[in-house]
PDB file of C-alpha atoms in Angstrom:
ATOM      1  CA  UNK A   1     103.819  43.598  97.938  1.00 74.00           C
ATOM      2  CA  UNK A   2     101.181  45.340  95.829  1.00 90.00           C
ATOM      3  CA  UNK A   3      97.740  45.476  97.475  1.00 92.00           C
ATOM      4  CA  UNK A   4      95.902  45.401  94.136  1.00 91.00           C
ATOM      5  CA  UNK A   5      97.775  42.266  93.112  1.00 95.00           C
ATOM      6  CA  UNK A   6      96.915  40.631  96.459  1.00 96.00           C
ATOM      7  CA  UNK A   7      93.271  41.557  95.954  1.00 97.00           C
ATOM      8  CA  UNK A   8      93.157  40.247  92.385  1.00 97.00           C
ATOM      9  CA  UNK A   9      95.029  37.039  93.216  1.00 97.00           C
ATOM     10  CA  UNK A  10      92.786  36.296  96.197  1.00 98.00           C
ATOM     11  CA  UNK A  11      89.625  36.890  94.165  1.00 97.00           C
ATOM     12  CA  UNK A  12      90.874  34.681  91.342  1.00 97.00           C
ATOM     13  CA  UNK A  13      91.945  31.858  93.695  1.00 97.00           C
ATOM     14  CA  UNK A  14      88.610  31.967  95.517  1.00 97.00           C
ATOM     15  CA  UNK A  15      86.365  32.636  92.515  1.00 95.00           C
ATOM     16  CA  UNK A  16      85.137  35.930  93.945  1.00 96.00           C
ATOM     17  CA  UNK A  17      83.675  38.524  91.630  1.00 96.00           C
ATOM     18  CA  UNK A  18      83.773  41.624  93.767  1.00 98.00           C
ATOM     19  CA  UNK A  19      84.803  45.210  93.191  1.00 97.00           C
ATOM     20  CA  UNK A  20      87.535  47.152  94.985  1.00 97.00           C
ATOM     21  CA  UNK A  21      87.108  50.788  95.986  1.00 96.00           C
ATOM     22  CA  UNK A  22      89.330  53.124  97.943  1.00 94.00           C
ATOM     23  CA  UNK A  23      86.434  55.576  98.338  1.00 94.00           C
ATOM     24  CA  UNK A  24      85.015  54.717 101.748  1.00 93.00           C
ATOM     25  CA  UNK A  25      81.216  54.783 102.062  1.00 90.00           C
ATOM     26  CA  UNK A  26      79.511  57.389 104.203  1.00 88.00           C
ATOM     27  CA  UNK A  27      79.882  56.614 107.889  1.00 82.00           C
ATOM     28  CA  UNK A  28      83.017  54.508 107.317  1.00 85.00           C
ATOM     29  CA  UNK A  29      85.507  57.286 106.595  1.00 90.00           C
ATOM     30  CA  UNK A  30      87.713  56.353 109.561  1.00 90.00           C
ATOM     31  CA  UNK A  31      87.441  52.579 109.117  1.00 92.00           C
ATOM     32  CA  UNK A  32      90.387  50.601 107.783  1.00 95.00           C
ATOM     33  CA  UNK A  33      88.055  48.872 105.373  1.00 95.00           C
ATOM     34  CA  UNK A  34      84.705  47.184 105.019  1.00 94.00           C
ATOM     35  CA  UNK A  35      83.008  44.715 102.749  1.00 94.00           C
ATOM     36  CA  UNK A  36      79.514  45.579 101.533  1.00 91.00           C
ATOM     37  CA  UNK A  37      77.744  42.362 100.527  1.00 91.00           C
ATOM     38  CA  UNK A  38      74.849  44.255  98.910  1.00 88.00           C
ATOM     39  CA  UNK A  39      77.258  46.059  96.552  1.00 92.00           C
ATOM     40  CA  UNK A  40      79.743  43.160  96.300  1.00 94.00           C
ATOM     41  CA  UNK A  41      82.434  45.739  96.994  1.00 96.00           C
ATOM     42  CA  UNK A  42      85.448  45.731  99.261  1.00 97.00           C
ATOM     43  CA  UNK A  43      86.124  49.273 100.442  1.00 97.00           C
ATOM     44  CA  UNK A  44      89.694  49.834 101.593  1.00 96.00           C
ATOM     45  CA  UNK A  45      90.914  53.074 103.133  1.00 95.00           C
ATOM     46  CA  UNK A  46      94.179  53.287 101.199  1.00 94.00           C
ATOM     47  CA  UNK A  47      94.633  56.985 101.996  1.00 92.00           C
ATOM     48  CA  UNK A  48      94.399  56.499 105.735  1.00 94.00           C
ATOM     49  CA  UNK A  49      96.503  53.315 105.721  1.00 96.00           C
ATOM     50  CA  UNK A  50      99.211  54.515 103.316  1.00 93.00           C
ATOM     51  CA  UNK A  51     101.686  55.404 106.072  1.00 93.00           C
ATOM     52  CA  UNK A  52     101.402  52.065 107.861  1.00 96.00           C
ATOM     53  CA  UNK A  53     103.931  49.243 107.487  1.00 97.00           C
ATOM     54  CA  UNK A  54     103.264  46.729 104.714  1.00 96.00           C
ATOM     55  CA  UNK A  55     102.366  43.900 107.115  1.00 97.00           C
ATOM     56  CA  UNK A  56      99.653  46.056 108.698  1.00 97.00           C
ATOM     57  CA  UNK A  57      98.136  47.132 105.386  1.00 97.00           C
ATOM     58  CA  UNK A  58      98.127  43.489 104.277  1.00 98.00           C
ATOM     59  CA  UNK A  59      96.526  42.429 107.553  1.00 98.00           C
ATOM     60  CA  UNK A  60      93.591  44.802 107.024  1.00 98.00           C
ATOM     61  CA  UNK A  61      93.265  43.839 103.360  1.00 98.00           C
ATOM     62  CA  UNK A  62      93.173  40.096 104.072  1.00 98.00           C
ATOM     63  CA  UNK A  63      90.792  40.699 106.978  1.00 98.00           C
ATOM     64  CA  UNK A  64      88.310  42.343 104.608  1.00 97.00           C
ATOM     65  CA  UNK A  65      88.921  39.752 101.900  1.00 98.00           C
ATOM     66  CA  UNK A  66      87.999  37.069 104.419  1.00 98.00           C
ATOM     67  CA  UNK A  67      84.748  38.917 105.118  1.00 97.00           C
ATOM     68  CA  UNK A  68      84.078  38.975 101.373  1.00 98.00           C
ATOM     69  CA  UNK A  69      84.629  35.231 101.249  1.00 98.00           C
ATOM     70  CA  UNK A  70      82.372  34.718 104.289  1.00 98.00           C
ATOM     71  CA  UNK A  71      79.510  36.531 102.560  1.00 95.00           C
ATOM     72  CA  UNK A  72      80.048  35.303  98.995  1.00 96.00           C
ATOM     73  CA  UNK A  73      80.912  31.676  99.790  1.00 96.00           C
ATOM     74  CA  UNK A  74      78.957  30.789 102.944  1.00 97.00           C
ATOM     75  CA  UNK A  75      79.288  27.096 102.066  1.00 97.00           C
ATOM     76  CA  UNK A  76      82.936  27.294 103.173  1.00 97.00           C
ATOM     77  CA  UNK A  77      82.092  28.383 106.714  1.00 98.00           C
ATOM     78  CA  UNK A  78      80.512  26.977 109.845  1.00 97.00           C
ATOM     79  CA  UNK A  79      76.957  27.688 110.875  1.00 95.00           C
ATOM     80  CA  UNK A  80      78.340  29.762 113.764  1.00 95.00           C
ATOM     81  CA  UNK A  81      80.250  32.087 111.433  1.00 96.00           C
ATOM     82  CA  UNK A  82      77.381  32.295 108.956  1.00 96.00           C
ATOM     83  CA  UNK A  83      74.908  33.195 111.695  1.00 95.00           C
ATOM     84  CA  UNK A  84      77.186  35.745 113.346  1.00 96.00           C
ATOM     85  CA  UNK A  85      77.824  37.786 110.199  1.00 94.00           C
ATOM     86  CA  UNK A  86      74.225  39.027 110.284  1.00 93.00           C
ATOM     87  CA  UNK A  87      75.012  40.947 113.474  1.00 96.00           C
ATOM     88  CA  UNK A  88      77.297  43.893 114.118  1.00 93.00           C
ATOM     89  CA  UNK A  89      78.093  44.848 117.693  1.00 94.00           C
ATOM     90  CA  UNK A  90      79.986  48.118 118.052  1.00 91.00           C
ATOM     91  CA  UNK A  91      82.132  49.291 120.951  1.00 90.00           C
ATOM     92  CA  UNK A  92      79.508  51.843 122.029  1.00 92.00           C
ATOM     93  CA  UNK A  93      76.592  49.390 122.121  1.00 94.00           C
ATOM     94  CA  UNK A  94      75.214  50.319 118.710  1.00 93.00           C
ATOM     95  CA  UNK A  95      74.188  47.122 116.945  1.00 95.00           C
ATOM     96  CA  UNK A  96      72.959  46.187 113.503  1.00 93.00           C
ATOM     97  CA  UNK A  97      70.961  43.231 112.289  1.00 94.00           C
ATOM     98  CA  UNK A  98      71.078  42.333 108.613  1.00 91.00           C
ATOM     99  CA  UNK A  99      67.578  41.869 107.223  1.00 90.00           C
ATOM    100  CA  UNK A 100      68.039  40.954 103.561  1.00 86.00           C
ATOM    101  CA  UNK A 101      70.089  43.785 102.129  1.00 82.00           C
ATOM    102  CA  UNK A 102      68.994  46.218 104.818  1.00 87.00           C
ATOM    103  CA  UNK A 103      70.668  46.763 108.190  1.00 87.00           C
ATOM    104  CA  UNK A 104      68.390  47.452 111.162  1.00 93.00           C
ATOM    105  CA  UNK A 105      69.864  49.422 114.050  1.00 93.00           C
ATOM    106  CA  UNK A 106      69.452  49.186 117.807  1.00 95.00           C
ATOM    107  CA  UNK A 107      71.420  49.649 121.007  1.00 95.00           C
ATOM    108  CA  UNK A 108      72.382  47.262 123.779  1.00 95.00           C
ATOM    109  CA  UNK A 109      73.780  48.002 127.196  1.00 93.00           C
ATOM    110  CA  UNK A 110      77.038  46.756 128.623  1.00 93.00           C
ATOM    111  CA  UNK A 111      80.312  47.841 130.107  1.00 94.00           C
ATOM    112  CA  UNK A 112      82.950  49.092 127.671  1.00 93.00           C
ATOM    113  CA  UNK A 113      84.956  45.923 128.348  1.00 93.00           C
ATOM    114  CA  UNK A 114      81.977  43.674 127.609  1.00 95.00           C
ATOM    115  CA  UNK A 115      81.085  45.522 124.395  1.00 95.00           C
ATOM    116  CA  UNK A 116      84.711  45.399 123.232  1.00 94.00           C
ATOM    117  CA  UNK A 117      84.864  41.654 123.874  1.00 95.00           C
ATOM    118  CA  UNK A 118      81.506  41.180 122.130  1.00 96.00           C
ATOM    119  CA  UNK A 119      82.752  43.005 119.023  1.00 94.00           C
ATOM    120  CA  UNK A 120      86.212  41.455 118.837  1.00 95.00           C
ATOM    121  CA  UNK A 121      85.019  37.953 119.647  1.00 96.00           C
ATOM    122  CA  UNK A 122      82.226  37.837 117.094  1.00 96.00           C
ATOM    123  CA  UNK A 123      82.873  34.528 115.298  1.00 96.00           C
ATOM    124  CA  UNK A 124      83.143  36.172 111.862  1.00 96.00           C
ATOM    125  CA  UNK A 125      85.523  38.839 113.207  1.00 96.00           C
ATOM    126  CA  UNK A 126      87.744  36.357 115.050  1.00 96.00           C
ATOM    127  CA  UNK A 127      87.842  34.205 111.904  1.00 97.00           C
ATOM    128  CA  UNK A 128      88.801  37.192 109.725  1.00 98.00           C
ATOM    129  CA  UNK A 129      91.517  38.297 112.148  1.00 97.00           C
ATOM    130  CA  UNK A 130      92.955  34.793 112.452  1.00 98.00           C
ATOM    131  CA  UNK A 131      92.925  34.355 108.678  1.00 98.00           C
ATOM    132  CA  UNK A 132      94.607  37.740 108.141  1.00 98.00           C
ATOM    133  CA  UNK A 133      97.274  36.939 110.703  1.00 98.00           C
ATOM    134  CA  UNK A 134      98.070  33.501 109.261  1.00 98.00           C
ATOM    135  CA  UNK A 135      98.098  34.807 105.679  1.00 98.00           C
ATOM    136  CA  UNK A 136     100.327  37.799 106.389  1.00 98.00           C
ATOM    137  CA  UNK A 137     102.631  35.626 108.502  1.00 98.00           C
ATOM    138  CA  UNK A 138     103.193  33.433 105.415  1.00 97.00           C
ATOM    139  CA  UNK A 139     103.958  36.522 103.300  1.00 96.00           C
ATOM    140  CA  UNK A 140     106.008  38.642 105.704  1.00 96.00           C
ATOM    141  CA  UNK A 141     107.274  36.141 108.253  1.00 96.00           C
ATOM    142  CA  UNK A 142     106.484  35.726 111.931  1.00 94.00           C
ATOM    143  CA  UNK A 143     107.066  39.360 112.898  1.00 97.00           C
ATOM    144  CA  UNK A 144     106.616  40.342 116.552  1.00 97.00           C
ATOM    145  CA  UNK A 145     104.768  43.465 115.336  1.00 98.00           C
ATOM    146  CA  UNK A 146     102.325  41.295 113.392  1.00 98.00           C
ATOM    147  CA  UNK A 147     101.687  39.167 116.461  1.00 97.00           C
ATOM    148  CA  UNK A 148     101.015  42.320 118.526  1.00 97.00           C
ATOM    149  CA  UNK A 149      98.588  43.575 115.865  1.00 97.00           C
ATOM    150  CA  UNK A 150      96.750  40.253 115.867  1.00 98.00           C
ATOM    151  CA  UNK A 151      96.605  40.235 119.681  1.00 97.00           C
ATOM    152  CA  UNK A 152      95.196  43.776 119.648  1.00 96.00           C
ATOM    153  CA  UNK A 153      92.274  42.631 117.479  1.00 96.00           C
ATOM    154  CA  UNK A 154      91.461  39.527 119.537  1.00 95.00           C
ATOM    155  CA  UNK A 155      89.417  39.779 122.747  1.00 92.00           C
ATOM    156  CA  UNK A 156      91.029  39.222 126.122  1.00 89.00           C
ATOM    157  CA  UNK A 157      87.859  37.484 127.285  1.00 89.00           C
ATOM    158  CA  UNK A 158      85.858  35.561 124.695  1.00 91.00           C
ATOM    159  CA  UNK A 159      82.112  35.373 125.063  1.00 95.00           C
ATOM    160  CA  UNK A 160      80.535  31.945 125.011  1.00 94.00           C
ATOM    161  CA  UNK A 161      78.168  30.753 122.291  1.00 92.00           C
ATOM    162  CA  UNK A 162      75.345  31.030 124.840  1.00 94.00           C
ATOM    163  CA  UNK A 163      76.254  34.686 125.503  1.00 95.00           C
ATOM    164  CA  UNK A 164      76.212  35.400 121.755  1.00 96.00           C
ATOM    165  CA  UNK A 165      72.873  33.609 121.405  1.00 95.00           C
ATOM    166  CA  UNK A 166      71.502  35.870 124.130  1.00 95.00           C
ATOM    167  CA  UNK A 167      72.940  38.989 122.488  1.00 96.00           C
ATOM    168  CA  UNK A 168      71.543  38.010 119.090  1.00 96.00           C
ATOM    169  CA  UNK A 169      68.078  37.497 120.633  1.00 95.00           C
ATOM    170  CA  UNK A 170      68.291  40.917 122.276  1.00 95.00           C
ATOM    171  CA  UNK A 171      69.375  42.562 119.027  1.00 96.00           C
ATOM    172  CA  UNK A 172      66.525  40.888 117.097  1.00 95.00           C
ATOM    173  CA  UNK A 173      64.030  42.088 119.711  1.00 94.00           C
ATOM    174  CA  UNK A 174      65.324  45.660 119.698  1.00 93.00           C
ATOM    175  CA  UNK A 175      66.039  46.140 115.989  1.00 91.00           C
ATOM    176  CA  UNK A 176      63.508  48.367 114.259  1.00 71.00           C
ATOM    177  CA  UNK A 177      62.725  48.941 110.604  1.00 57.00           C
TER     178      UNK A 177
END
């Protein structure tokens, strides 16, 4: 299945007017992909992902397309997902808070396990991973490898809404312009 066709079809079906780039932005060179809402551009690391099986490439593409939809069509998503997409929690404790089109940076403390669960369980990330899994399963079938990939990107221990509320408060307090 052609990735460009998947991208174009998804955008047409969902009335998205976004650009596609395989030139990853600075700082994202090793990422599978990212969606930049300020630039309305989905960046996809085609060079890095070229050797992966089709189902895996599609998984990452549909994951990022879901993020594009989350940002461009917030009316389709819950308040929880819409609120969560303004926060990025990385594995190392680096966090970002979206302030308009700017991202403010800070750090939080936590065990590696906690930070991994915080990142993977973010409502917008879990939604994007679930969407990618279900979409690719319809295209490629219920492959055991696809299920393993999906499981890899889902947290073993999900944080509660109250824990996320606390993390978001901490990030807002620590984020600096």
